[in-house]
PDB file of C-alpha atoms in Angstrom:
ATOM      1  CA  MET N  27     105.999  88.103 129.528  1.00 45.00           C
ATOM      2  CA  PRO N  28     102.698  89.309 130.332  1.00 49.00           C
ATOM      3  CA  LYS N  29     101.895  92.864 129.264  1.00 47.00           C
ATOM      4  CA  GLN N  30     102.016  93.667 133.181  1.00 50.00           C
ATOM      5  CA  ASP N  31     105.167  92.787 133.693  1.00 54.00           C
ATOM      6  CA  LEU N  32     107.120  94.597 131.150  1.00 48.00           C
ATOM      7  CA  PRO N  33     109.520  97.548 132.780  1.00 49.00           C
ATOM      8  CA  LEU N  34     108.499 100.482 131.307  1.00 44.00           C
ATOM      9  CA  ILE N  35     111.669 102.529 130.478  1.00 47.00           C
ATOM     10  CA  ALA N  36     112.002 106.273 130.192  1.00 46.00           C
ATOM     11  CA  SER N  37     113.669 108.155 127.375  1.00 45.00           C
ATOM     12  CA  THR N  38     115.206 110.931 127.150  1.00 47.00           C
ATOM     13  CA  ASP N  39     116.054 112.128 123.630  1.00 50.00           C
ATOM     14  CA  CYS N  40     112.251 111.253 122.010  1.00 50.00           C
ATOM     15  CA  CYS N  41     112.535 114.967 121.317  1.00 49.00           C
ATOM     16  CA  ASN N  42     115.691 115.200 120.177  1.00 51.00           C
ATOM     17  CA  SER N  43     115.654 117.345 116.330  1.00 48.00           C
ATOM     18  CA  THR N  44     118.397 116.240 113.615  1.00 53.00           C
ATOM     19  CA  LEU N  45     116.625 119.321 111.647  1.00 57.00           C
ATOM     20  CA  ALA N  46     117.773 122.740 112.569  1.00 64.00           C
ATOM     21  CA  ALA N  47     114.156 124.142 110.885  1.00 70.00           C
ATOM     22  CA  PRO N  48     110.363 122.567 109.983  1.00 80.00           C
ATOM     23  CA  LEU N  49     110.955 121.544 106.066  1.00 80.00           C
ATOM     24  CA  GLY N  50     110.726 123.995 103.436  1.00 86.00           C
ATOM     25  CA  ILE N  51     108.399 123.249 100.008  1.00 90.00           C
ATOM     26  CA  GLU N  52     111.417 122.687  97.698  1.00 89.00           C
ATOM     27  CA  ALA N  53     112.493 120.427 100.366  1.00 85.00           C
ATOM     28  CA  ALA N  54     109.031 118.583 101.047  1.00 88.00           C
ATOM     29  CA  VAL N  55     108.320 117.992  97.566  1.00 90.00           C
ATOM     30  CA  GLU N  56     111.508 116.447  96.861  1.00 89.00           C
ATOM     31  CA  LEU N  57     111.495 114.344  99.824  1.00 89.00           C
ATOM     32  CA  ALA N  58     107.798 113.052  99.138  1.00 91.00           C
ATOM     33  CA  ALA N  59     108.858 111.952  95.556  1.00 92.00           C
ATOM     34  CA  ALA N  60     111.957 109.976  97.664  1.00 93.00           C
ATOM     35  CA  PHE N  61     109.372 108.376 100.277  1.00 93.00           C
ATOM     36  CA  LYS N  62     106.866 107.530  97.195  1.00 94.00           C
ATOM     37  CA  ALA N  63     109.545 105.549  95.509  1.00 94.00           C
ATOM     38  CA  LEU N  64     109.729 103.889  98.220  1.00 94.00           C
ATOM     39  CA  ALA N  65     106.156 103.377  98.937  1.00 95.00           C
ATOM     40  CA  ASP N  66     106.353 100.138  96.795  1.00 96.00           C
ATOM     41  CA  PRO N  67     107.446  96.841  97.942  1.00 96.00           C
ATOM     42  CA  VAL N  68     109.794  95.793  95.171  1.00 97.00           C
ATOM     43  CA  ARG N  69     111.397  99.198  95.401  1.00 97.00           C
ATOM     44  CA  LEU N  70     111.939  99.012  98.664  1.00 96.00           C
ATOM     45  CA  ARG N  71     113.350  95.759  98.707  1.00 97.00           C
ATOM     46  CA  LEU N  72     115.848  96.414  96.023  1.00 97.00           C
ATOM     47  CA  LEU N  73     117.112  99.951  97.921  1.00 96.00           C
ATOM     48  CA  SER N  74     117.444  97.627 100.763  1.00 95.00           C
ATOM     49  CA  LEU N  75     119.759  95.241  98.692  1.00 96.00           C
ATOM     50  CA  ILE N  76     122.224  97.797  97.177  1.00 96.00           C
ATOM     51  CA  ALA N  77     122.115 100.067 100.507  1.00 94.00           C
ATOM     52  CA  SER N  78     123.317  96.829 102.058  1.00 94.00           C
ATOM     53  CA  ARG N  79     126.354  96.887  99.874  1.00 87.00           C
ATOM     54  CA  PRO N  80     128.045 100.458 101.326  1.00 75.00           C
ATOM     55  CA  GLY N  81     130.624 101.624  99.412  1.00 79.00           C
ATOM     56  CA  GLU N  82     129.999  98.577  96.599  1.00 89.00           C
ATOM     57  CA  GLU N  83     128.490  98.581  93.497  1.00 94.00           C
ATOM     58  CA  VAL N  84     125.349  95.785  92.354  1.00 96.00           C
ATOM     59  CA  CYS N  85     125.249  94.409  88.852  1.00 95.00           C
ATOM     60  CA  VAL N  86     121.722  94.380  87.708  1.00 94.00           C
ATOM     61  CA  CYS N  87     122.667  90.653  87.027  1.00 94.00           C
ATOM     62  CA  GLU N  88     122.673  90.133  90.897  1.00 94.00           C
ATOM     63  CA  LEU N  89     119.448  92.068  91.320  1.00 95.00           C
ATOM     64  CA  THR N  90     116.835  90.600  88.981  1.00 95.00           C
ATOM     65  CA  PRO N  91     116.895  86.829  90.074  1.00 95.00           C
ATOM     66  CA  GLN N  92     116.335  88.191  93.322  1.00 95.00           C
ATOM     67  CA  PHE N  93     112.540  88.491  92.230  1.00 96.00           C
ATOM     68  CA  GLU N  94     110.094  86.736  90.638  1.00 96.00           C
ATOM     69  CA  LEU N  95     109.412  89.552  87.682  1.00 96.00           C
ATOM     70  CA  SER N  96     110.694  90.442  84.204  1.00 94.00           C
ATOM     71  CA  GLN N  97     114.230  92.147  83.824  1.00 92.00           C
ATOM     72  CA  PRO N  98     112.337  95.412  82.127  1.00 94.00           C
ATOM     73  CA  THR N  99     109.728  95.724  85.522  1.00 96.00           C
ATOM     74  CA  ILE N 100     113.050  95.373  87.617  1.00 96.00           C
ATOM     75  CA  SER N 101     114.396  98.307  85.177  1.00 95.00           C
ATOM     76  CA  HIS N 102     111.663 100.086  85.454  1.00 97.00           C
ATOM     77  CA  HIS N 103     111.682 100.057  89.469  1.00 97.00           C
ATOM     78  CA  LEU N 104     115.358 100.827  89.304  1.00 97.00           C
ATOM     79  CA  LYS N 105     114.689 103.679  87.490  1.00 97.00           C
ATOM     80  CA  VAL N 106     112.217 105.440  89.880  1.00 97.00           C
ATOM     81  CA  LEU N 107     114.609 104.608  92.262  1.00 97.00           C
ATOM     82  CA  ARG N 108     117.151 106.635  90.640  1.00 97.00           C
ATOM     83  CA  GLU N 109     114.979 109.321  89.662  1.00 95.00           C
ATOM     84  CA  ALA N 110     114.193 110.462  93.309  1.00 95.00           C
ATOM     85  CA  GLY N 111     117.669 110.641  93.818  1.00 94.00           C
ATOM     86  CA  LEU N 112     117.998 107.296  96.474  1.00 96.00           C
ATOM     87  CA  ILE N 113     120.485 105.382  93.539  1.00 96.00           C
ATOM     88  CA  ASP N 114     122.648 106.067  90.745  1.00 97.00           C
ATOM     89  CA  CYS N 115     123.936 103.670  87.911  1.00 97.00           C
ATOM     90  CA  GLU N 116     126.702 103.403  85.441  1.00 96.00           C
ATOM     91  CA  ARG N 117     126.863 100.775  82.332  1.00 96.00           C
ATOM     92  CA  ARG N 118     129.546  98.841  81.959  1.00 95.00           C
ATOM     93  CA  GLY N 119     129.184  96.827  78.712  1.00 95.00           C
ATOM     94  CA  THR N 120     126.261  95.056  78.805  1.00 93.00           C
ATOM     95  CA  TRP N 121     125.836  95.444  82.580  1.00 94.00           C
ATOM     96  CA  VAL N 122     124.507  98.299  84.320  1.00 95.00           C
ATOM     97  CA  TYR N 123     125.748  98.554  87.844  1.00 96.00           C
ATOM     98  CA  TYR N 124     123.579 100.641  90.942  1.00 97.00           C
ATOM     99  CA  TRP N 125     124.884 101.986  94.258  1.00 96.00           C
ATOM    100  CA  ALA N 126     122.856 103.959  96.814  1.00 95.00           C
ATOM    101  CA  ILE N 127     123.524 107.330  97.201  1.00 94.00           C
ATOM    102  CA  PRO N 128     124.192 107.715 100.979  1.00 93.00           C
ATOM    103  CA  ALA N 129     123.405 111.843 101.674  1.00 92.00           C
ATOM    104  CA  ALA N 130     119.688 110.560 100.382  1.00 92.00           C
ATOM    105  CA  LEU N 131     119.190 107.997 102.455  1.00 91.00           C
ATOM    106  CA  HIS N 132     120.466 110.187 105.584  1.00 90.00           C
ATOM    107  CA  ARG N 133     118.035 112.849 104.662  1.00 89.00           C
ATOM    108  CA  LEU N 134     115.208 110.316 104.742  1.00 90.00           C
ATOM    109  CA  SER N 135     116.325 108.586 108.392  1.00 88.00           C
ATOM    110  CA  ASP N 136     116.829 112.250 109.006  1.00 85.00           C
ATOM    111  CA  VAL N 137     112.998 113.584 108.603  1.00 82.00           C
ATOM    112  CA  LEU N 138     111.670 109.821 109.953  1.00 81.00           C
ATOM    113  CA  ILE N 139     113.471 110.380 113.234  1.00 81.00           C
ATOM    114  CA  THR N 140     112.943 114.076 113.657  1.00 67.00           C
ATOM    115  CA  SER N 141     109.194 112.913 113.342  1.00 61.00           C
ATOM    116  CA  GLY N 142     109.262 110.558 116.243  1.00 57.00           C
ATOM    117  CA  VAL N 143     109.867 107.255 113.507  1.00 50.00           C
ATOM    118  CA  LYS N 144     112.023 105.101 115.385  1.00 50.00           C
ATOM    119  CA  ALA N 145     113.236 101.557 114.651  1.00 51.00           C
ATOM    120  CA  SER N 146     112.119  98.981 117.060  1.00 54.00           C
ATOM    121  CA  THR N 147     115.248  97.087 117.946  1.00 51.00           C
TER     122      THR N 147
END
């Protein structure tokens, strides 16, 4: 469809905010650390693999084969995500199981939506 034939869609919710007030210094520092952790494609993909299974844990043995990286490199990226408060884990024997922290993901989402960044459909 040519550009001039695209219909205009009016949006009434462009200015709706889910945050009650602007970010304070502490919240901004905390959120910046989380966004910085996600600024790496491997970590973003790891989080996606973990978070796409809500309510379930993912064994590191399932994550490592998804990448052409060594196990220590994957462990480093998982540690960065854990330190940013986006995931948590538990060791069971020789394996470590990871899960996303929904509240942390919701906070990131709220900031993005408030800033006017929306996912394309």
